[in-house]
Amino acid sequence: VKPMTPRCSVPKAVPVGKSASLHCHENEGFPKSTYSWYRNSEPLSPDTKSNAKFHNSSYTLNPATGTLVFHAVHKGDTGRYSCIATNDAGFAKCEEQEMEV
């Protein structure tokens, strides 16, 4: 079963240095969906260490739960965030939401 449009929650504004949690979830898809996050239409790597582009970002992305946690946000984390839920039957994307740091 193709995933439904996931519900995404993105904080509107976060002070520099604070933590921020972004959530993405849908429960119609079968098999269970995996989640990927995008900032300004660019995919966020689940592994920040292996990707030089995200080396300065301090976040944890859990593809199984759809949770994206920034441990200490900085100005560069400002942007439009969206999430895609994917399974074998297809994918669905939530609307972009702005997070300002």
mmCIF file of C-alpha atoms in Angstrom:
data_model
loop_
_atom_site.group_PDB
_atom_site.id
_atom_site.type_symbol
_atom_site.label_atom_id
_atom_site.label_comp_id
_atom_site.label_asym_id
_atom_site.label_seq_id
_atom_site.Cartn_x
_atom_site.Cartn_y
_atom_site.Cartn_z
ATOM 1 C CA VAL A 1 0.000 0.000 0.000
ATOM 2 C CA LYS A 2 1.414 3.358 -1.052
ATOM 3 C CA PRO A 3 2.148 5.785 1.817
ATOM 4 C CA MET A 4 -0.294 8.603 2.522
ATOM 5 C CA THR A 5 0.997 12.184 2.677
ATOM 6 C CA PRO A 6 3.015 12.233 5.908
ATOM 7 C CA ARG A 7 2.270 14.634 8.748
ATOM 8 C CA CYS A 8 5.289 16.855 9.265
ATOM 9 C CA SER A 9 5.958 19.074 12.239
ATOM 10 C CA VAL A 10 8.712 21.658 11.914
ATOM 11 C CA PRO A 11 9.386 24.335 14.544
ATOM 12 C CA LYS A 12 8.890 27.857 13.108
ATOM 13 C CA ALA A 13 11.788 29.507 14.947
ATOM 14 C CA VAL A 14 14.640 28.109 17.055
ATOM 15 C CA PRO A 15 17.305 30.150 18.910
ATOM 16 C CA VAL A 16 20.923 29.549 17.816
ATOM 17 C CA GLY A 17 22.543 26.770 19.848
ATOM 18 C CA LYS A 18 19.240 25.224 20.984
ATOM 19 C CA SER A 19 18.005 21.791 19.958
ATOM 20 C CA ALA A 20 15.137 21.300 17.519
ATOM 21 C CA SER A 21 13.073 18.203 16.696
ATOM 22 C CA LEU A 22 11.320 17.746 13.363
ATOM 23 C CA HIS A 23 8.851 14.901 12.980
ATOM 24 C CA CYS A 24 7.423 13.116 9.969
ATOM 25 C CA HIS A 25 4.962 10.245 10.133
ATOM 26 C CA GLU A 26 2.324 8.369 8.182
ATOM 27 C CA ASN A 27 0.713 5.046 9.065
ATOM 28 C CA GLU A 28 -1.234 3.958 5.959
ATOM 29 C CA GLY A 29 1.699 2.577 3.993
ATOM 30 C CA PHE A 30 2.506 -1.137 3.969
ATOM 31 C CA PRO A 31 5.230 -2.266 4.269
ATOM 32 C CA LYS A 32 6.179 0.414 6.802
ATOM 33 C CA SER A 33 7.579 3.593 5.301
ATOM 34 C CA THR A 34 11.102 4.872 5.653
ATOM 35 C CA TYR A 35 11.572 8.624 5.840
ATOM 36 C CA SER A 36 13.991 11.040 4.256
ATOM 37 C CA TRP A 37 14.287 14.763 4.988
ATOM 38 C CA TYR A 38 15.087 17.605 2.607
ATOM 39 C CA ARG A 39 16.244 21.164 3.251
ATOM 40 C CA ASN A 40 15.548 23.592 0.397
ATOM 41 C CA SER A 41 14.901 20.542 -1.833
ATOM 42 C CA GLU A 42 18.362 19.080 -1.030
ATOM 43 C CA PRO A 43 18.368 15.635 0.623
ATOM 44 C CA LEU A 44 19.793 15.572 4.160
ATOM 45 C CA SER A 45 22.289 12.751 4.533
ATOM 46 C CA PRO A 46 21.429 10.270 7.325
ATOM 47 C CA ASP A 47 25.177 10.050 7.957
ATOM 48 C CA THR A 48 26.660 13.514 8.588
ATOM 49 C CA LYS A 49 30.182 12.161 9.071
ATOM 50 C CA SER A 50 30.538 10.675 5.591
ATOM 51 C CA ASN A 51 29.212 13.714 3.764
ATOM 52 C CA ALA A 52 31.465 16.789 3.832
ATOM 53 C CA LYS A 53 28.542 19.033 2.905
ATOM 54 C CA PHE A 54 26.823 18.278 6.231
ATOM 55 C CA HIS A 55 29.984 17.993 8.320
ATOM 56 C CA ASN A 56 29.168 21.162 10.301
ATOM 57 C CA SER A 57 25.589 20.167 10.982
ATOM 58 C CA SER A 58 24.881 18.460 14.267
ATOM 59 C CA TYR A 59 21.761 16.461 13.605
ATOM 60 C CA THR A 60 20.527 12.909 13.938
ATOM 61 C CA LEU A 61 18.170 11.525 11.302
ATOM 62 C CA ASN A 62 16.256 8.320 11.978
ATOM 63 C CA PRO A 63 14.872 6.950 8.675
ATOM 64 C CA ALA A 64 12.689 4.412 10.511
ATOM 65 C CA THR A 65 10.855 6.911 12.757
ATOM 66 C CA GLY A 66 11.052 10.014 10.546
ATOM 67 C CA THR A 67 12.578 12.070 13.360
ATOM 68 C CA LEU A 68 15.209 14.686 12.563
ATOM 69 C CA VAL A 69 16.879 16.165 15.651
ATOM 70 C CA PHE A 70 19.266 19.108 15.599
ATOM 71 C CA HIS A 71 21.415 19.062 18.739
ATOM 72 C CA ALA A 72 22.526 22.684 18.409
ATOM 73 C CA VAL A 73 21.119 24.666 15.503
ATOM 74 C CA HIS A 74 23.098 27.349 13.711
ATOM 75 C CA LYS A 75 22.160 29.943 11.080
ATOM 76 C CA GLY A 76 22.976 27.505 8.283
ATOM 77 C CA ASP A 77 20.139 25.224 9.429
ATOM 78 C CA THR A 78 17.532 27.854 8.470
ATOM 79 C CA GLY A 79 15.501 26.737 5.478
ATOM 80 C CA ARG A 80 12.437 25.025 4.066
ATOM 81 C CA TYR A 81 12.124 21.444 5.319
ATOM 82 C CA SER A 82 10.064 18.638 3.827
ATOM 83 C CA CYS A 83 9.914 14.912 4.303
ATOM 84 C CA ILE A 84 9.227 11.980 1.979
ATOM 85 C CA ALA A 85 7.754 8.679 3.175
ATOM 86 C CA THR A 86 8.788 5.770 0.935
ATOM 87 C CA ASN A 87 7.945 2.072 0.725
ATOM 88 C CA ASP A 88 7.896 -0.600 -1.973
ATOM 89 C CA ALA A 89 4.572 0.670 -3.339
ATOM 90 C CA GLY A 90 5.573 4.307 -3.771
ATOM 91 C CA PHE A 91 6.185 7.525 -1.882
ATOM 92 C CA ALA A 92 4.433 10.628 -0.563
ATOM 93 C CA LYS A 93 5.783 14.029 0.428
ATOM 94 C CA CYS A 94 4.610 16.577 2.980
ATOM 95 C CA GLU A 95 4.517 20.290 2.213
ATOM 96 C CA GLU A 96 7.671 22.301 2.837
ATOM 97 C CA GLN A 97 7.742 24.197 6.118
ATOM 98 C CA GLU A 98 10.074 27.030 7.043
ATOM 99 C CA MET A 99 12.366 26.801 10.080
ATOM 100 C CA GLU A 100 14.173 29.965 11.057
ATOM 101 C CA VAL A 101 17.224 29.997 13.300
#
